[in-house]
Short mmCIF file of C-alpha atoms in Angstrom, two decimals:
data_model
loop_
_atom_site.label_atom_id
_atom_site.label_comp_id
_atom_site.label_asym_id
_atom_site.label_seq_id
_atom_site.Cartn_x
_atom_site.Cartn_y
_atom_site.Cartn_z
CA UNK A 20 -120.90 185.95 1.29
CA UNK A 21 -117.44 187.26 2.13
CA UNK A 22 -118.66 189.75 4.30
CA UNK A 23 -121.06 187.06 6.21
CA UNK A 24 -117.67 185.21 6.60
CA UNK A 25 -115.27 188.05 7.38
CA UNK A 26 -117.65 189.10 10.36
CA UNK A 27 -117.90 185.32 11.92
CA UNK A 28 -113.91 185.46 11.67
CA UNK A 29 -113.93 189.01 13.59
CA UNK A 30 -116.99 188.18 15.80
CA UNK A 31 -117.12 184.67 16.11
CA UNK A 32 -120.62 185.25 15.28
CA UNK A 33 -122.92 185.05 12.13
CA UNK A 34 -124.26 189.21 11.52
CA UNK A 35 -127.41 189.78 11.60
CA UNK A 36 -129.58 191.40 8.95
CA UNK A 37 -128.80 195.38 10.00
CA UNK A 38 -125.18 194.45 10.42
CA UNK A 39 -124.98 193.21 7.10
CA UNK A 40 -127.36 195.27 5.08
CA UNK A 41 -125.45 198.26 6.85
CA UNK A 42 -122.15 197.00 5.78
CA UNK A 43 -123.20 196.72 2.25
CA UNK A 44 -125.40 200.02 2.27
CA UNK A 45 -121.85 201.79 2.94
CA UNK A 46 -120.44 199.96 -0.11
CA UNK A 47 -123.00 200.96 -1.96
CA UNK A 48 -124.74 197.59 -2.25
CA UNK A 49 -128.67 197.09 -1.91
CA UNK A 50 -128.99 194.14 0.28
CA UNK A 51 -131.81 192.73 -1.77
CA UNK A 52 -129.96 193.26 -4.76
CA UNK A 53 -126.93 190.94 -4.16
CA UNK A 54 -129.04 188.35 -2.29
CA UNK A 55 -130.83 188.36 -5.60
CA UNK A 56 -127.60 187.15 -7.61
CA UNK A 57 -126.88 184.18 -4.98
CA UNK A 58 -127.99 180.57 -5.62
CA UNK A 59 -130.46 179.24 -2.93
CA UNK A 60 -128.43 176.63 -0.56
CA UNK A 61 -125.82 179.26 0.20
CA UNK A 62 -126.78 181.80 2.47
CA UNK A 63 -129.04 180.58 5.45
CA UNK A 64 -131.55 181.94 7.95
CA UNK A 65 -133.17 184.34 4.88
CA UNK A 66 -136.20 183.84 2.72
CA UNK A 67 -134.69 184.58 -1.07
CA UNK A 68 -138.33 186.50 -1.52
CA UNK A 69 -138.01 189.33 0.31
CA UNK A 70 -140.99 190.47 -0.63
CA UNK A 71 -143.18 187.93 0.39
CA UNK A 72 -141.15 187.54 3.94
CA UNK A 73 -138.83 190.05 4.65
CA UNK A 74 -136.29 189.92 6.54
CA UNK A 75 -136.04 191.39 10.79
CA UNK A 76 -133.84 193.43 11.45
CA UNK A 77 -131.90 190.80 14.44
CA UNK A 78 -132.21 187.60 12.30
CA UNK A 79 -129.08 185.66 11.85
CA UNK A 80 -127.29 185.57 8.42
CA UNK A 81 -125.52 182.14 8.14
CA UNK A 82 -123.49 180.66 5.38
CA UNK A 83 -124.21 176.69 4.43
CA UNK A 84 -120.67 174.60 3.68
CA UNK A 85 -121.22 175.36 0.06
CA UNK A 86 -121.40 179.12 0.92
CA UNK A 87 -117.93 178.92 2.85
CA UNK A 88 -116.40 177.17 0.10
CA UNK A 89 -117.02 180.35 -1.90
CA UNK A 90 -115.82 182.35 0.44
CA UNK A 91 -111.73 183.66 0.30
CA UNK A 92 -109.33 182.08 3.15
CA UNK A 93 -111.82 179.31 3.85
CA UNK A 94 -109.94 176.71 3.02
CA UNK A 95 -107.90 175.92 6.33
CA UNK A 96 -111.75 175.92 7.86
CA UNK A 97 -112.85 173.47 5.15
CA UNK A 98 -109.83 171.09 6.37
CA UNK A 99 -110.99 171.10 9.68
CA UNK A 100 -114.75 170.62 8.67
CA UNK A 101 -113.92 167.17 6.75
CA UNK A 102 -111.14 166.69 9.86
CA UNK A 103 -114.10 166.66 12.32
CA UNK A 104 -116.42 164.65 9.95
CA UNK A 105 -114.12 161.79 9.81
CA UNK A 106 -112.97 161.89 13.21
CA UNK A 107 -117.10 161.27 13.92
CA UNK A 108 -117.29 158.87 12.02
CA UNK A 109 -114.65 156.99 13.92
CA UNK A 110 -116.46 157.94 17.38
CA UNK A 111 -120.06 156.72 16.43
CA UNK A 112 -117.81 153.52 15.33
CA UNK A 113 -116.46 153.02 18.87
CA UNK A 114 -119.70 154.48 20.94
CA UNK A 115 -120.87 152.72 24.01
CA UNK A 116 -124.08 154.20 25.37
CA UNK A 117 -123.98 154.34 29.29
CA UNK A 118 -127.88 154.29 29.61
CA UNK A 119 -127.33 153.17 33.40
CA UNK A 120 -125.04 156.59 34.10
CA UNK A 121 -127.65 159.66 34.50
CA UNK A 122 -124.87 161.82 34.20
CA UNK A 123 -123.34 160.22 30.59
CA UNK A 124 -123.94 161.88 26.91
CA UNK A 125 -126.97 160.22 25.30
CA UNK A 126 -124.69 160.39 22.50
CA UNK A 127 -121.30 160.58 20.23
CA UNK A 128 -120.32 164.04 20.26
CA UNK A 129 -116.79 166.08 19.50
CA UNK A 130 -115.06 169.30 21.11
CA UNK A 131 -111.79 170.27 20.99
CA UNK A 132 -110.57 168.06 23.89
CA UNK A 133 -111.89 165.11 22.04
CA UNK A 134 -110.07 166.65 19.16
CA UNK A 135 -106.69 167.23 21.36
CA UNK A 136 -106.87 163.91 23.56
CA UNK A 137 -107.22 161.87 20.25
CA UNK A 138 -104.77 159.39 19.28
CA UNK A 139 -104.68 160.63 15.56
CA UNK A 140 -104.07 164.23 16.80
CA UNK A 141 -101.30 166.13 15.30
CA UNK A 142 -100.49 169.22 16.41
CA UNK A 143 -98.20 169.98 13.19
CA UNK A 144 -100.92 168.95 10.93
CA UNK A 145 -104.47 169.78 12.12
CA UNK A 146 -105.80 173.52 11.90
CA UNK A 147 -105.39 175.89 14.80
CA UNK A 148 -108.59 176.05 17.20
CA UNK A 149 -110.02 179.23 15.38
CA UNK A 150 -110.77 177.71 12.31
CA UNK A 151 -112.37 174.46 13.72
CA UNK A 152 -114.58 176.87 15.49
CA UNK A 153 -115.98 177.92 12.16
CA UNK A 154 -116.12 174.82 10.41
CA UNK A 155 -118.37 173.78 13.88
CA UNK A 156 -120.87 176.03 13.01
CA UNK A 157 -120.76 175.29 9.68
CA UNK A 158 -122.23 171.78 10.61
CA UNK A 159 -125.24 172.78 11.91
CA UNK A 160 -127.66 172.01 8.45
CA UNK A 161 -125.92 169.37 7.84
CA UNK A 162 -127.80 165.84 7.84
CA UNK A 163 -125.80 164.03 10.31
CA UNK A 164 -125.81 166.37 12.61
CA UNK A 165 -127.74 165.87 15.88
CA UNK A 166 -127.06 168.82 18.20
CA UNK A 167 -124.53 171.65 18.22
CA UNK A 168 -123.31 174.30 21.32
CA UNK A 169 -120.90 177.05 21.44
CA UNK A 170 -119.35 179.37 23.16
CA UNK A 171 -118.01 182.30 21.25
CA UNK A 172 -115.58 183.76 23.92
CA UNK A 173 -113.67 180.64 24.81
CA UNK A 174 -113.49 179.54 21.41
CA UNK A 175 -115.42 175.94 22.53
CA UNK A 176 -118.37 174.35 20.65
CA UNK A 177 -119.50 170.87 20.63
CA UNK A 178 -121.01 168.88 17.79
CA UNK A 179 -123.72 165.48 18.86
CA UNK A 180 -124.41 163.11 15.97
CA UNK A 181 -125.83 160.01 15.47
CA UNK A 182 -125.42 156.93 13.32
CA UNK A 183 -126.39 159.46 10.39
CA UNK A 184 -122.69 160.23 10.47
CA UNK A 185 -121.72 156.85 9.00
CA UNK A 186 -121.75 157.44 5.35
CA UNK A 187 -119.66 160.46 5.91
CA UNK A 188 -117.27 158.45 7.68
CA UNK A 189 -114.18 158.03 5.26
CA UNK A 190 -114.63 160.98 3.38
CA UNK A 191 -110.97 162.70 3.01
CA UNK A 192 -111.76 165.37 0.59
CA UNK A 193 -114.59 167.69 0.05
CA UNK A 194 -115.65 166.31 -3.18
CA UNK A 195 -115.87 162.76 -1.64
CA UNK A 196 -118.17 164.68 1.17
CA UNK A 197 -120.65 166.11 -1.57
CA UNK A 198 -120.56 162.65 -3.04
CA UNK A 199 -121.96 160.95 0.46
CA UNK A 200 -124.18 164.05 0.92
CA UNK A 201 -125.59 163.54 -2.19
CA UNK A 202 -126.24 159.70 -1.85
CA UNK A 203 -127.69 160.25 1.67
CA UNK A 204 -130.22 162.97 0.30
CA UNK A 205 -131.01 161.41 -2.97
CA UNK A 206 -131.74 157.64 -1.24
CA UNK A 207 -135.67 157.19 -0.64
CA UNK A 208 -137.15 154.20 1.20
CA UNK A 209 -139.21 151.72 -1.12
CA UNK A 210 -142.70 151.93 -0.54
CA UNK A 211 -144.46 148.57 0.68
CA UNK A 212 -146.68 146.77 -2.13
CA UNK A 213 -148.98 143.78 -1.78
CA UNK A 214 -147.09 140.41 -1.70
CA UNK A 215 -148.76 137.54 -3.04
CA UNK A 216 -148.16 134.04 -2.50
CA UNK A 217 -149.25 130.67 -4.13
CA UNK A 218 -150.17 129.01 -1.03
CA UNK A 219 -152.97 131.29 0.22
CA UNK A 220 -156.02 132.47 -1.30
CA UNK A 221 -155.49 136.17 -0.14
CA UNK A 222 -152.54 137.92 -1.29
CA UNK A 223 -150.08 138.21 1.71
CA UNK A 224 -149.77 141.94 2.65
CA UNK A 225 -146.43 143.39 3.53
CA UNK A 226 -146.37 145.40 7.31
CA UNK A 227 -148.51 148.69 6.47
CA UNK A 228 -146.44 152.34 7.67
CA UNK A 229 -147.66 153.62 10.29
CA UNK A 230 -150.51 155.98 10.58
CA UNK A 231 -149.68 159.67 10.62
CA UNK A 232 -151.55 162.31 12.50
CA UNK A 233 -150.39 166.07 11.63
CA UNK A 234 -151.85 168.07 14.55
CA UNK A 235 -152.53 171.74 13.95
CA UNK A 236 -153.54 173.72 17.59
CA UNK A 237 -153.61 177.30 18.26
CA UNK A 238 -150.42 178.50 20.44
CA UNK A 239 -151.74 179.73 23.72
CA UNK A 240 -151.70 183.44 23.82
CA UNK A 241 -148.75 183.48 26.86
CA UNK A 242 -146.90 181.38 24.48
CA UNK A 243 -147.72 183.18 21.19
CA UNK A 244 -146.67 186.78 23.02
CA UNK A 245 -143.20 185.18 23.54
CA UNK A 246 -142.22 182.33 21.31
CA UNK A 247 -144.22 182.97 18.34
CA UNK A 248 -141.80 186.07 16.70
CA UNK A 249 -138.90 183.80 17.25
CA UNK A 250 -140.12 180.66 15.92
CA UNK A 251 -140.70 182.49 12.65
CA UNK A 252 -137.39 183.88 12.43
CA UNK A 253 -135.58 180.57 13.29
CA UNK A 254 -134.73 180.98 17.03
CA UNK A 255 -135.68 177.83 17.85
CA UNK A 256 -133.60 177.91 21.20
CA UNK A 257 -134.94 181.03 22.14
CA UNK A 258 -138.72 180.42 21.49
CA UNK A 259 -138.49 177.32 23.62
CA UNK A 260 -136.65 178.98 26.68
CA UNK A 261 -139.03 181.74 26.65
CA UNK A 262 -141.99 180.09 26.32
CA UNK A 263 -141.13 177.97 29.65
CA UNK A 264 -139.85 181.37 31.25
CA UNK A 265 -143.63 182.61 31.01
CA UNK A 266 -144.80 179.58 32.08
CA UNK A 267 -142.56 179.65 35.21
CA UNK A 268 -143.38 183.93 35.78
CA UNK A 269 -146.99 182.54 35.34
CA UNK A 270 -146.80 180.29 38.12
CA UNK A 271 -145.03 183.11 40.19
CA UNK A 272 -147.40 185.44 39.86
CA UNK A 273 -150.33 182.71 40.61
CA UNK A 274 -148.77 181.66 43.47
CA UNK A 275 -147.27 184.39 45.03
CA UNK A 276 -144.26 182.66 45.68
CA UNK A 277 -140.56 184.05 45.18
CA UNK A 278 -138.66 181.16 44.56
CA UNK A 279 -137.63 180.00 40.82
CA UNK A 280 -137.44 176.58 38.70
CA UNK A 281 -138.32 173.67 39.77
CA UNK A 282 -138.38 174.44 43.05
CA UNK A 283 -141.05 176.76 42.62
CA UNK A 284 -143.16 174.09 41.08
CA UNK A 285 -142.79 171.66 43.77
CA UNK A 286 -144.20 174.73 46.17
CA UNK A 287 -146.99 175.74 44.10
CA UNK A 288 -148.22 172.31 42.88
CA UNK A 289 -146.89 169.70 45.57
CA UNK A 290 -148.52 169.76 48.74
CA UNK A 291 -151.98 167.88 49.45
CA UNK A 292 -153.18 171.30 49.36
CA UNK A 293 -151.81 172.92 46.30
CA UNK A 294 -151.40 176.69 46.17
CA UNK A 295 -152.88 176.55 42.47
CA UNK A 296 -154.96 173.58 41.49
CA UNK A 297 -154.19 172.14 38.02
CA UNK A 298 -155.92 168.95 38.45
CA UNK A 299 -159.53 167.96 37.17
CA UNK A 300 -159.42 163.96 38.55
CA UNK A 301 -161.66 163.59 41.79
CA UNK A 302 -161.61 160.61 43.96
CA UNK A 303 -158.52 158.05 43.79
CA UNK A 304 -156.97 159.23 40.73
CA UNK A 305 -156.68 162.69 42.10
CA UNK A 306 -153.54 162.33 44.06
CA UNK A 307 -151.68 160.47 41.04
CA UNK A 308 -152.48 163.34 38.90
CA UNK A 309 -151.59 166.14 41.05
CA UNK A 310 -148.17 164.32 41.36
CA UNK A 311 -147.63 163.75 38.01
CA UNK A 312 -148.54 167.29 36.67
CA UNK A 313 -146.27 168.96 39.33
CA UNK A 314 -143.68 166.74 37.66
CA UNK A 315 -144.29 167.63 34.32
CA UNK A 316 -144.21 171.57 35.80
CA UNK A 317 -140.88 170.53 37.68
CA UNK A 318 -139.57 168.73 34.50
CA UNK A 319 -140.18 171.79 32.19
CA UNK A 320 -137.77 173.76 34.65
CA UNK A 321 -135.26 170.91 34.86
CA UNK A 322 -135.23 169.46 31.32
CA UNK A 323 -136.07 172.64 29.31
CA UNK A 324 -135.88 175.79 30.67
CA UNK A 325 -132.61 175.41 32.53
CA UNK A 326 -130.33 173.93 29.76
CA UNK A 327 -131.06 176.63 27.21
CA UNK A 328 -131.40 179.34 30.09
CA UNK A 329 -127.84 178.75 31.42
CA UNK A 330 -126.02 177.36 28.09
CA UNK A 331 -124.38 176.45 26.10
CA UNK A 332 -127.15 174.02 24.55
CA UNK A 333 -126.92 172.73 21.19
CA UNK A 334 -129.70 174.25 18.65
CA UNK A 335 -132.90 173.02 18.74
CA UNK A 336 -134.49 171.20 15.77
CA UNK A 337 -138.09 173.57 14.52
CA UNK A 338 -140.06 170.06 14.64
CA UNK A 339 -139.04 168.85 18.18
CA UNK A 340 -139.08 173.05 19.09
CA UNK A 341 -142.84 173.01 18.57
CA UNK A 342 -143.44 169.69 20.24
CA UNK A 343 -141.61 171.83 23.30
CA UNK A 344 -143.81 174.40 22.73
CA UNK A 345 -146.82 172.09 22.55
CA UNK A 346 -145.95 171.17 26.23
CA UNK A 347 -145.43 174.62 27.38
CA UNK A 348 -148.79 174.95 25.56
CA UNK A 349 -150.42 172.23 27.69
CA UNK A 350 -149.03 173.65 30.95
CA UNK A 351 -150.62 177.35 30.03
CA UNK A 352 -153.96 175.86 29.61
CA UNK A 353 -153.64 174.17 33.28
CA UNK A 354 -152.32 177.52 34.90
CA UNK A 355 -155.72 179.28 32.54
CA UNK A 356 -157.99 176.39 34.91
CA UNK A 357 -155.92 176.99 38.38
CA UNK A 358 -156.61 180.95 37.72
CA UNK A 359 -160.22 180.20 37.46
CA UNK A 360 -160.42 178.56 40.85
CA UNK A 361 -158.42 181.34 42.53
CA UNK A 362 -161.20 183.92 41.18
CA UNK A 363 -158.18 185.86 40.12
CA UNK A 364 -157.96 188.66 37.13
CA UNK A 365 -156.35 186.91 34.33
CA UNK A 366 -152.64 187.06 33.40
CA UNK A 367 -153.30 184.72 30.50
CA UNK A 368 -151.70 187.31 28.20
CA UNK A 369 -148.92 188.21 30.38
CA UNK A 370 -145.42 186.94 29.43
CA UNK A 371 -141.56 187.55 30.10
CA UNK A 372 -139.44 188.65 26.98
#
């Protein structure tokens, strides 16, 4: 774990596998061997059987909060972890949403202006700007935790949260963190139960939980080609920006047309008569649905392929990834129907890295 930590101080980046399995090949250390001794919960981003998943070579090697605390000279980065925690909790006290401003968060967050332009900061006191860099990243499992950014070379990152931060909230030492943590894991919601009542004949049912659907669909093959390998190794981000990217090179090479984004979509998909034709409505509704699929095209560019294209962007979460990636999904299948129509050979299979 010390060399995990010792390469995000150098780098200000977690190693990846062959960095770190290198590293301790020259110390004469089998990889497998000393992830073997660790307790599960520390080290992040690996499946402890390696033989039933090994590892890739560029996956990311991260250390949980408990695996820092092991670590030597983590301390001043453990300050600034339970600095930033209770600082949230103040700012999710104080939030107002701006839903009428376009251009305002959607929620609380932190950075280090918020942690410089705060009232409570003291320069003498609070750790330098390295180490809350590290204790940022160190947030990003944790269960409060709604969104995280970074940018290595200017030191900046940015943490969103929600009003999962509250328990956490007056914590001043680690042990009163893992104390909250524990609560917040450990609490389960009370299932409902049949209520009955002396003044009826029927017992009085309490409200039912909703019904729950798990979908399972095949990833479309220009999706699979680029997103599946990075879904499975926990590039989240990644899978979703290139999925979108193939959708967009698909359109391109459909079309014909040079430009890019969203623009591109309103070219290809906009006009009365649409260079490709994703619609199936005739009559009335067909005008309402070729303007609402070319913006659900233009909204992929804007709302999902940009942001993570052009950074930073905080990490995605793997369940709201694949409902991305059910979209992009959705989209593929259109462009698989507006090939058919041109006549064209088919570039189903054909994605961008």
């Amino acid at each position: 774990m010390n060399l995990v930590w010792q390469h995000l101080a150098q780098k200000r980046r977690w190693p990846i596998f062959e960095q770190a399995d290198r590293a301790l090949y020259r110390m004469g250390v089998q990889c497998e061997d000393a992830i073997e001794q660790l307790p599960q919960g520390l080290l992040l981003g690996i499946d402890f059987d390696l033989q039933r998943r090994p590892p890739q070579p560029d996956q990311a090697i991260q250390l949980s909060l408990a695996g820092a605390v092991h670590c030597d000279d983590s301390a001043t980065e453990i300050k600034a972890f339970i600095y930033i925690v209770r600082l949230a909790g103040v700012i999710e006290r104080d939030w107002e949403p701006r839903p009428d401003d376009p251009s305002a968060p959607s929620q609380p967050y932190i950075d280090p202006e918020v942690v410089t332009t705060h009232p409570a900061f003291d320069p003498g006191v609070i750790p330098p700007a390295e180490a809350f860099y590290r204790a940022a990243l160190l947030i990003t499992h944790e269960p409060w935790t709604a969104g995280l950014g970074w940018r290595p070379e200017e030191l900046y990152w940015r943490v969103s949260f929600d009003r999962r931060v509250r328990p956490f909230a007056m914590v001043a030492r680690l042990v009163e963190y893992w104390n909250a943590r524990t609560s917040v894991r450990d609490s389960q919601p009370v299932e409902p139960k049949f209520v009955p009542s002396p003044l009826v004949r029927k017992p009085v049912l309490a409200p039912e939980p909703a019904p729950t659907l798990a979908l399972s669909i095949p990833l479309h093959p220009a999706v699979a080609a680029v997103a599946a390998g990075r879904f499975e190794k926990g590039q989240y981000t990644d899978a979703v920006r290139s999925a979108f990217q193939a959708v967009e090179h698909r359109v391109q090479t459909l079309s014909g047309l040079p430009e890019v984004g969203s623009k591109l979509m309103g070219a290809a998909l906009g006009s009365d008569t649409p260079k490709l034709v994703v619609t199936r409505a005739t009559g009335p509704s067909l005008r309402s649905e070729r303007e609402g699929f070319r913006d659900l095209f233009k909204g992929a560019m804007e709302a999902l392929r940009n942001p993570r294209s052009h950074g930073p962007h905080f990490a995605d979460d793997p369940e709201e990834a694949q409902e991305m990636l059910a979209l992009a999904n959705m989209l593929m299948r259109r462009l698989d129907e507006a090939e058919a129509k041109l006549g064209a050979p088919s570039t189903a299979a054909v994605g961008t890295p």
